[in-house]
Coordinates of C-alpha atoms in Angstrom, one line a residue:
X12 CA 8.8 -28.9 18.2
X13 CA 5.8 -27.9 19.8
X14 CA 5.9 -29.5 23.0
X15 CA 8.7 -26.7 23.6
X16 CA 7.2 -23.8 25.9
X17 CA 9.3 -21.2 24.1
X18 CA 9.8 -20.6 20.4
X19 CA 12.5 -18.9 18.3
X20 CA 11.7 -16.4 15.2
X21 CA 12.6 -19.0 13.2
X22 CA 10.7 -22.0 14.2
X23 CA 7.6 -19.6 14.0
X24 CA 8.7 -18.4 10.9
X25 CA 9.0 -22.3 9.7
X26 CA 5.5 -22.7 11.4
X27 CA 4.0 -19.9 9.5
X28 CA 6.2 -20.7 6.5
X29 CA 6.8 -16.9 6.4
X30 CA 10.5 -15.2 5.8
X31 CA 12.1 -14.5 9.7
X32 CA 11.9 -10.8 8.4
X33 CA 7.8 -11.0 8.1
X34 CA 7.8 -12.8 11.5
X35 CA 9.9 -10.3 13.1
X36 CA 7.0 -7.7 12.0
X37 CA 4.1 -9.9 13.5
X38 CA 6.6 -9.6 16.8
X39 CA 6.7 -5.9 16.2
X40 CA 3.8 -4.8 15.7
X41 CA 2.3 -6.7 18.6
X42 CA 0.2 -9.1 16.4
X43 CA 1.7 -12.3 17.6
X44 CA 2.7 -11.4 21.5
X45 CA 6.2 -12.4 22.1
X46 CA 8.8 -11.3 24.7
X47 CA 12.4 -10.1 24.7
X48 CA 15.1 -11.8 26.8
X49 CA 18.7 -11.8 27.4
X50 CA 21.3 -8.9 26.6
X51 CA 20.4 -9.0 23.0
X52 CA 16.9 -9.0 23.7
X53 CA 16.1 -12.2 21.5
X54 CA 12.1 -12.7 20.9
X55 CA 10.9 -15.6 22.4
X56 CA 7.5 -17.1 21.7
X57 CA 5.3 -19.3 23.4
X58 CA 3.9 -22.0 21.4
X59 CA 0.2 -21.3 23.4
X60 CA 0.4 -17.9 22.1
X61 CA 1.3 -18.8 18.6
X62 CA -1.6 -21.4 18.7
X63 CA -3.8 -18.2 19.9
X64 CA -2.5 -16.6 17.3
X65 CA -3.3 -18.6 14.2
X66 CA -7.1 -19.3 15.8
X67 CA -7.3 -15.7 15.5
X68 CA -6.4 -16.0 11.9
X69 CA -8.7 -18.5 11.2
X70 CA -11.8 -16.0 12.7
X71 CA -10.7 -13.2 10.7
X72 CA -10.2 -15.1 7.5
X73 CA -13.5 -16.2 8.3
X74 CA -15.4 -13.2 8.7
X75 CA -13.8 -11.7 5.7
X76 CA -15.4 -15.1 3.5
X77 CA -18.4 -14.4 5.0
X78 CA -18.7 -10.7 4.5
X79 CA -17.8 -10.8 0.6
X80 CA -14.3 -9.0 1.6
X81 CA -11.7 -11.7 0.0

């Protein structure tokens, strides 16, 4: 539900449609910017940066169409 501020790993992972494991990289590695809270330090994600996230996608995918790289 995207009207939530704050997603888990795996509503982003059914988002994405990618395994939890490959969205706990994205987390990881900085890619999709997330944050850690509680004692367990779950990620959290907010839905604006997820959005941010795919647009970002979207650019690069572009630019690699354009530039013969796909």
């Amino acid at each position: 539900d995207m009207s939530q501020r704050f997603l888990t790993i795996a509503d982003v992972a059914e988002t994405l449609n990618l395994s939890q494991s490959a969205t706990r990289a994205l987390l990881s590695s900085g890619e999709l910017p997330a944050i850690q809270v509680g004692g367990k330090r779950t990620w959290r994600i907010e839905a604006s940066e997820l959005e941010r996230y795919i647009e970002r996608q979207y650019a690069a995918t572009r630019e690699r169409i354009e530039s013969g790289k796909i």
